Coordinates of C-alpha atoms in Angstrom, one line a residue:
X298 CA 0.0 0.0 0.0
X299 CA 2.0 2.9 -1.6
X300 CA 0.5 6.7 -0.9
X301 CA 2.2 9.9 0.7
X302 CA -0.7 11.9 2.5
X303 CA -0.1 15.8 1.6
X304 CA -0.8 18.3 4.7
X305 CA -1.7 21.1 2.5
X306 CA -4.9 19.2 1.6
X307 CA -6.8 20.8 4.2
X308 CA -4.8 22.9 7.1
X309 CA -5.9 22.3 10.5
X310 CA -7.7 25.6 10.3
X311 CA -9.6 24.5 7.1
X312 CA -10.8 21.4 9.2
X313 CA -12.6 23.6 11.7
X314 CA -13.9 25.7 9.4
X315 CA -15.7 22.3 7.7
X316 CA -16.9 21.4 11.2
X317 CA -18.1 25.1 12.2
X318 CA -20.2 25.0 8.4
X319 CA -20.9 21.3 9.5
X320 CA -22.5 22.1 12.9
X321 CA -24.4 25.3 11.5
X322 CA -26.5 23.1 9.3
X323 CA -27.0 20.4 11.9
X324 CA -28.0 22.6 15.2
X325 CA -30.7 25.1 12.9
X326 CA -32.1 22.2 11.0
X327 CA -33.0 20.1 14.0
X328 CA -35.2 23.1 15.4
X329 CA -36.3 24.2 12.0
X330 CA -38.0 21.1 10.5
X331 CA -39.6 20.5 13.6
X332 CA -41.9 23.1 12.4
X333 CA -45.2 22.2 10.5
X334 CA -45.3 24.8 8.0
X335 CA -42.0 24.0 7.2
X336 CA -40.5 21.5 4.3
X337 CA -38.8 18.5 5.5
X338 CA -36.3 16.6 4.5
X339 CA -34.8 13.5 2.8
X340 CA -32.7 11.9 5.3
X341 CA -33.0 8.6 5.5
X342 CA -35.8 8.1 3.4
X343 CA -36.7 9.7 0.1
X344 CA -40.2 11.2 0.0
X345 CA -40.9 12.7 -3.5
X346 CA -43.6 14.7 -1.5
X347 CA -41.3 16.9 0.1
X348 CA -39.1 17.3 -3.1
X349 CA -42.3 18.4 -4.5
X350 CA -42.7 20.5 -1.6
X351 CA -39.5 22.4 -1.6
X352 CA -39.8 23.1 -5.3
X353 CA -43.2 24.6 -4.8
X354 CA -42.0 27.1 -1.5
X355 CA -39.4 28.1 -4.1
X356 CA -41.7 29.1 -7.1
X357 CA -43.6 30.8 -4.8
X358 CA -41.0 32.3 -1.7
X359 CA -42.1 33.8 1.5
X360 CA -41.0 34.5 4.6
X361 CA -40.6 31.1 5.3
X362 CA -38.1 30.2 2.8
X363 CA -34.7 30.0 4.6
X364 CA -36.3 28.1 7.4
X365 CA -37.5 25.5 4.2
X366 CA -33.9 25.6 2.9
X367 CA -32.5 25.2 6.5
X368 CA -34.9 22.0 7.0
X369 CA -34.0 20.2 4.0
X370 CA -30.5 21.0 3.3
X371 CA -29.1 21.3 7.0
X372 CA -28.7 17.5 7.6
X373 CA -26.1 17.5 5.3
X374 CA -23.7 18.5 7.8
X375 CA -23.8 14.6 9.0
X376 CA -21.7 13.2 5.7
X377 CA -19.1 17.0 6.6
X378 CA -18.9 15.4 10.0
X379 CA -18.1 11.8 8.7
X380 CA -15.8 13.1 6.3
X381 CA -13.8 14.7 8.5
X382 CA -13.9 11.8 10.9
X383 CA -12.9 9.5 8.5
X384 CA -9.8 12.0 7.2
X385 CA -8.4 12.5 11.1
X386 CA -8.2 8.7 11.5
X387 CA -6.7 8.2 8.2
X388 CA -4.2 11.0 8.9
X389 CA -3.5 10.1 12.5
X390 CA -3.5 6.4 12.5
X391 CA -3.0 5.3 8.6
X392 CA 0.3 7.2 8.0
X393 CA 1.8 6.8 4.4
X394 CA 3.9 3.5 4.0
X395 CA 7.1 5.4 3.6
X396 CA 7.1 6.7 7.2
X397 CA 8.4 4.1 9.3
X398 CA 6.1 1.8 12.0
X399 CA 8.5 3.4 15.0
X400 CA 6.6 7.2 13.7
X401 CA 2.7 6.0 13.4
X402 CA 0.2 5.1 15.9
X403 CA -0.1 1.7 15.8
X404 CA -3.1 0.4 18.5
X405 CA -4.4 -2.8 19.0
X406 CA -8.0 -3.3 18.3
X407 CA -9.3 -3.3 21.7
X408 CA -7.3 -0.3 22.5
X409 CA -8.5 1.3 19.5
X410 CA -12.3 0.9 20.0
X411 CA -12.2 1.3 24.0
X412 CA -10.2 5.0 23.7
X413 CA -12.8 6.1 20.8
X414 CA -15.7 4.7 22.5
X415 CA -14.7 6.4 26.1
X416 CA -14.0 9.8 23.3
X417 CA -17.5 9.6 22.5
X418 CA -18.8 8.6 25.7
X419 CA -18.0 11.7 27.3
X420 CA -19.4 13.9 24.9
X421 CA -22.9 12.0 24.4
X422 CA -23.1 11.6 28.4
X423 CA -23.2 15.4 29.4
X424 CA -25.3 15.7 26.7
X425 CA -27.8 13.0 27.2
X426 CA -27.8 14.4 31.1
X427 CA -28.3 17.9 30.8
X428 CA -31.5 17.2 27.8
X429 CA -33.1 14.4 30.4
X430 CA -33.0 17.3 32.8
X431 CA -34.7 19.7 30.9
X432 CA -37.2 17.3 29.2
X433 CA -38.1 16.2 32.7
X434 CA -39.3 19.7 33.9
X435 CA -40.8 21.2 30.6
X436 CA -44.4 19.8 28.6
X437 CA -44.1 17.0 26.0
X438 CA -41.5 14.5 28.4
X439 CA -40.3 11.5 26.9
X440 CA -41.4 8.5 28.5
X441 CA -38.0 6.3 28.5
X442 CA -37.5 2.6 28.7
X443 CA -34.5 0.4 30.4
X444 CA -33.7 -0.9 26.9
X445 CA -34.2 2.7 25.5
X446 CA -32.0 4.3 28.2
X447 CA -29.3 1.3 28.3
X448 CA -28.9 1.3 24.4
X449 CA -28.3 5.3 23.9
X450 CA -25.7 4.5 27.2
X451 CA -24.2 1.8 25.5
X452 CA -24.8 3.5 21.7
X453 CA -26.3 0.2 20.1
X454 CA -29.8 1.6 19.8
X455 CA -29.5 2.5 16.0
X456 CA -29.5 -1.3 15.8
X457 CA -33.2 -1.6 17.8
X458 CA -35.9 -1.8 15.2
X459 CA -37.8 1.8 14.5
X460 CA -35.3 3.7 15.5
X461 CA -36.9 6.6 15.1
X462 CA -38.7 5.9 18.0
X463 CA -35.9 4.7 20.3
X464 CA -33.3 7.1 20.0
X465 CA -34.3 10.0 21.7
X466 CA -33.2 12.9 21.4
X467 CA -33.0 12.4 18.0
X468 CA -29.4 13.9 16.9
X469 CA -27.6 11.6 19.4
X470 CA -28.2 8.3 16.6
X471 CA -24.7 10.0 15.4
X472 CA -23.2 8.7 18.6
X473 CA -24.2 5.2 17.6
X474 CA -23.6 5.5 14.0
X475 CA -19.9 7.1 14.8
X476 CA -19.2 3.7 17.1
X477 CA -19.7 1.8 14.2
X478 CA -17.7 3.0 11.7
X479 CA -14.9 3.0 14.5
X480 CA -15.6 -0.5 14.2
X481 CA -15.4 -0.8 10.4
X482 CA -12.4 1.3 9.9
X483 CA -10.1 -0.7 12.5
X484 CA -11.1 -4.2 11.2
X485 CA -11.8 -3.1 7.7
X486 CA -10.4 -0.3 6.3
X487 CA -7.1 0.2 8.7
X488 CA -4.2 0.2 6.4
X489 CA -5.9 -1.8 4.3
X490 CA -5.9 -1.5 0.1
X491 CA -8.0 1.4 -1.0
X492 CA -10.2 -1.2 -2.8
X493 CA -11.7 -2.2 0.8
X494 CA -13.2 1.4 1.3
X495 CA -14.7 1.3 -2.4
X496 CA -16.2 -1.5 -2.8
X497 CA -18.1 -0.9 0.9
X498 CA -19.0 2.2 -0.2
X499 CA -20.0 1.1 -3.6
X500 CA -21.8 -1.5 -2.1
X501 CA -23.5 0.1 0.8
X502 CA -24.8 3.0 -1.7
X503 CA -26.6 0.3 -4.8
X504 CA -27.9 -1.9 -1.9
X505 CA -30.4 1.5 -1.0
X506 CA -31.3 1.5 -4.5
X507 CA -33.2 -2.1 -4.3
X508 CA -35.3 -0.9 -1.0
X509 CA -38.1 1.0 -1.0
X510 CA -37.8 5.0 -1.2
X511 CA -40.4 5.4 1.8
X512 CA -40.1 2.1 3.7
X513 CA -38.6 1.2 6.9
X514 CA -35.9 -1.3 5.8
X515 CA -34.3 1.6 4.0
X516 CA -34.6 3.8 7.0
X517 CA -32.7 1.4 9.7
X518 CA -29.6 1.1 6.4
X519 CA -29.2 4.5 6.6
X520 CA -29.3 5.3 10.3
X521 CA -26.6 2.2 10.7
X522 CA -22.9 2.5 9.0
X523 CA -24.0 1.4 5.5
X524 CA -26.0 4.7 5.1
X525 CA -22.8 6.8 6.2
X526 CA -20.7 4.8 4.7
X527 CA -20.2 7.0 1.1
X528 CA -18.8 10.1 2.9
X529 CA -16.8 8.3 5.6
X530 CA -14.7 6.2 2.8
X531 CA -14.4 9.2 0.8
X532 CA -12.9 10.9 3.6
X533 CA -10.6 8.3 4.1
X534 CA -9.7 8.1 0.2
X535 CA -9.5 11.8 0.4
X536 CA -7.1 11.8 3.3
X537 CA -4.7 9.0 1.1
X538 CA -5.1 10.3 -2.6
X539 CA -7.2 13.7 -2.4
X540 CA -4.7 15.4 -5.2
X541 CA -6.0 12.5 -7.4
X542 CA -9.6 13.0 -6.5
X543 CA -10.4 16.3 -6.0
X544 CA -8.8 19.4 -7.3
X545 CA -7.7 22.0 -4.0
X546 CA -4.8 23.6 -5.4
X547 CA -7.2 26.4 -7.4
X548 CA -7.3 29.7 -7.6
X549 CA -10.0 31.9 -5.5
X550 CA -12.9 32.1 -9.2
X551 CA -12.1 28.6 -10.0
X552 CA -12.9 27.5 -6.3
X553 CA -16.0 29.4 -6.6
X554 CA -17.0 28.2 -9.7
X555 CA -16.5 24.9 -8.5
X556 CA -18.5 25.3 -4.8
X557 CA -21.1 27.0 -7.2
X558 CA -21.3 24.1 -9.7
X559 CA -21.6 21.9 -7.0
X560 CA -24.1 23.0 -5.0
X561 CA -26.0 22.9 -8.7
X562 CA -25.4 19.6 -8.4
X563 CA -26.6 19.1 -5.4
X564 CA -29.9 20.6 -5.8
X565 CA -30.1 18.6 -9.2
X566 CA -29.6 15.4 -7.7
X567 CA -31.9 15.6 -4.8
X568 CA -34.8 15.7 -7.4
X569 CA -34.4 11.8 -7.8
X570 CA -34.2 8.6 -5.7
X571 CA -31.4 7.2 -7.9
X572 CA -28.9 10.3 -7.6
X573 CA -30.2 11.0 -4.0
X574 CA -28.5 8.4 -2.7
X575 CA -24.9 10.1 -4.1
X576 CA -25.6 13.9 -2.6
X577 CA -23.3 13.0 0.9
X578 CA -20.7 13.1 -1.4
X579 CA -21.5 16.2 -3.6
X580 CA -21.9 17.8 0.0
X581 CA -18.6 17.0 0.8
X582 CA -17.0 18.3 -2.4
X583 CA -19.2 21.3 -2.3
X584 CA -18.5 22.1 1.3
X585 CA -14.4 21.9 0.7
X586 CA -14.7 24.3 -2.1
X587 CA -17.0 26.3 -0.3
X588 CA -14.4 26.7 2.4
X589 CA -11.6 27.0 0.7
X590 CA -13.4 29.9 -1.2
X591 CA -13.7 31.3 1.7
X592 CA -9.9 31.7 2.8
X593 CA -9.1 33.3 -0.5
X594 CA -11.9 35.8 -0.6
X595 CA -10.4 38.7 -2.2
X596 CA -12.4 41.1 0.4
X597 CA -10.8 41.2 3.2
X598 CA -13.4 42.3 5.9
X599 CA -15.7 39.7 4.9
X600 CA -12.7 37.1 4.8
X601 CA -11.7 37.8 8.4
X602 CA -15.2 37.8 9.2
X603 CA -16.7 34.4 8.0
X604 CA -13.5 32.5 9.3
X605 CA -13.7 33.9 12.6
X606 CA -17.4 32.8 12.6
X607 CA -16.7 29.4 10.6
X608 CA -13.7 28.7 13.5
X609 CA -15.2 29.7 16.4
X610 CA -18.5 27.1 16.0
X611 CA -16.1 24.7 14.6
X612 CA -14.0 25.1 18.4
X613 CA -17.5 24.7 20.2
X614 CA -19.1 22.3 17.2
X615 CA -18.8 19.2 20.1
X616 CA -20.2 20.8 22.6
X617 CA -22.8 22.5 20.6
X618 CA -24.0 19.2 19.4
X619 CA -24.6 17.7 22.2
X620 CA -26.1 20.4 23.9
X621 CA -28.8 22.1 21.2
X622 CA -31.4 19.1 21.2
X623 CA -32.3 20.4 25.0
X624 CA -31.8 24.0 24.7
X625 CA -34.4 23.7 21.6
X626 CA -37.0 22.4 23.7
X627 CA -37.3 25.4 25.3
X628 CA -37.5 27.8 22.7
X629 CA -39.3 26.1 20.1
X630 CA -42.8 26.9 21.7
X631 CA -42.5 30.1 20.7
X632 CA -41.5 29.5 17.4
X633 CA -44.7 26.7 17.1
X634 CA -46.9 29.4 18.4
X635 CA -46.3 31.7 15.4
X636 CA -43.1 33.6 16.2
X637 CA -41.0 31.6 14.0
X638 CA -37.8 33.9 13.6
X639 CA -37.9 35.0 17.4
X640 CA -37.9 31.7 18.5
X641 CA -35.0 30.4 16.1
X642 CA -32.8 33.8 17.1
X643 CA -33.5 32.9 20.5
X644 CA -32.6 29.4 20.4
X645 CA -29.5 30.5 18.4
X646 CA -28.2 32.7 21.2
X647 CA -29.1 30.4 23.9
X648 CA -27.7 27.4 22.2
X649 CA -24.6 29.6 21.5
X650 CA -23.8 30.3 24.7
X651 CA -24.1 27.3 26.3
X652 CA -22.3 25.3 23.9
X653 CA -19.3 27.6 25.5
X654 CA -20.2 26.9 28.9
X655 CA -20.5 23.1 28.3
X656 CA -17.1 22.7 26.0
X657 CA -15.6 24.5 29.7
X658 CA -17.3 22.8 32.0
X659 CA -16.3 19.2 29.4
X660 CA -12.5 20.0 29.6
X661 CA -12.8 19.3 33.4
X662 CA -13.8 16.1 32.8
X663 CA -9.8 14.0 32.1
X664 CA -9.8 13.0 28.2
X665 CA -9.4 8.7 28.0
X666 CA -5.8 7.6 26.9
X667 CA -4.6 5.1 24.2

């Protein structure tokens, strides 16, 4: 296995940035399309309804439209987040085979999936705490069971059937779905031929196309590994060969042209079941370009701006995540009860600023060790 991994593919600042635009999406789309009036999306399953849907609030926009974009777009930061995920393991524990074995993390298996599993542990765990809290003392409480509460503890529940209604709240499935790809990637893909990752993703991708659009076999693929599987191996591939794959070293209009030609894409291929199933990766293209665009914005002002923004949720994206589901709670009576924007801005702010204090109050708690 011959590949030299180049560090100028994306900078450690350029990774933040991806996880600031990653966690944007996520945090406003998880209060917006709980909203009726608003569009919602294709994540795991493919409705043509609310393609139809979308298309319609855009021939005819009102008020409501960026809360429709928001809600069926937002997801989308999921595949950024796997991306990434996938090209920090590759980078940190697949090293290229000219650097010798005494220079590369080498762990064992156990060692491997205990330190990630404790790593995720502690985030979903404060998380988990602080929303049973607040869904105890505020209408609408979620009435738990042993196995419901033991399997988000454990993060096996994306594996109990319906898991739309077992894993609650509903954002922490990523905790689950992140466990198992830990899984894949040490036993599968770890320094293995790049032919492992494709044909997993190749195969995980055609096997949605035989199950039905709307129906729940489809839905439990996609909230297991299989249905992450086509951005996580592309991170990975990106990490090895991304030269080869994707073109980075461009000039600020040609990386705009190609973020804009991409989203295009993107929007094009939602329209259908068959090219649906590919957007994860457009997303990840498009987001790389988009911030890469941004870093060589010829406007200064604006430049400084949007990377300060991009960085700053990227440095709080953990903390953020875990926190939002029960800080939107609260806020998103008002929102139901006809103030839409006054209850997003508020939930913004709130879930802001306690996605600071948690990260502080998290870097008390002693990081595991491998």
């Amino acid at each position: 296995m011959m590949y030299n991994m180049n560090n100028d593919l994306l900078t450690r600042r350029e990774c933040t940035a991806l996880r600031g635009l990653a966690i944007l999406g996520i945090f406003l789309h998880n209060y917006c399309h709980w909203l009726g009036p608003v569009v919602k999306e294709n994540e795991y399953q493919y409705f043509q309804h609310n393609v139809d849907w979308l298309a319609q609030a855009m021939e005819s926009p009102d008020l409501l439209l960026p809360a429709h974009l928001i809600s069926f777009f937002g997801h989308y930061g999921v595949p950024i987040f796997l991306f990434l995920s996938a090209y920090g393991l590759e980078r940190k524990y697949g090293g290229p085979a000219t650097i010798s074995a005494t220079q590369q993390q080498q762990p064992g298996v156990w060692p491997f999936l205990r330190y990630h599993f404790l790593k995720l542990f502690k985030m979903m765990i404060v998380g988990f705490i602080c929303f049973t809290l607040i869904d105890a003392v505020t209408p609408g409480q979620w009435h738990y069971t042993v196995a419901q509460v033991v399997g988000q503890l454990g993060m096996f529940n994306n594996l109990y059937p319906n898991p739309d209604r077992n894993i609650w709240p509903g954002p922490f499935w990523f905790f689950g779905l992140m466990l198992q790809l830990y899984i894949v990637y040490r036993l599968l893909l770890y320094r293995r031929h790049w032919g492992w990752t494709v044909a997993l993703m190749v195969v995980c991708t055609a096997v949605q196309l035989f199950l039905n659009p709307e129906g729940e076999p489809l839905n439990r693929w996609r909230y297991n590994f299989m249905g992450g599987m086509l951005p996580f191996g592309f991170g990975l591939l990106f990490a090895r060969y991304g030269e080869k794959i994707m073109l980075v070293r461009m000039n600020f209009p040609s990386l705009l042209m190609c973020w804009v030609v991409t989203s295009f894409f993107i929007m094009g291929a939602s329209d259908s079941f068959l090219t649906w199933t590919l957007v994860p990766a457009l997303v990840c293209y498009a987001a790389v370009y988009f911030v890469k665009t941004v870093y060589q914005l010829p406007w200064k002002p604006l430049r400084e701006v949007l990377i300060y923004v991009l960085e700053w949720l990227g440095s709080v994206s953990a903390a953020l995540f875990i926190i939002h589901p029960a800080i939107r709670k609260v806020f998103i009576p008002i929102s139901r009860h006809g103030d839409v924007y006054t209850g997003l801005l508020l939930y913004t702010i709130a879930a802001l600023g306690t996605a600071w204090l948690v990260k502080e109050v998290m870097k008390k708690i002693p990081n595991p060790k491998l």
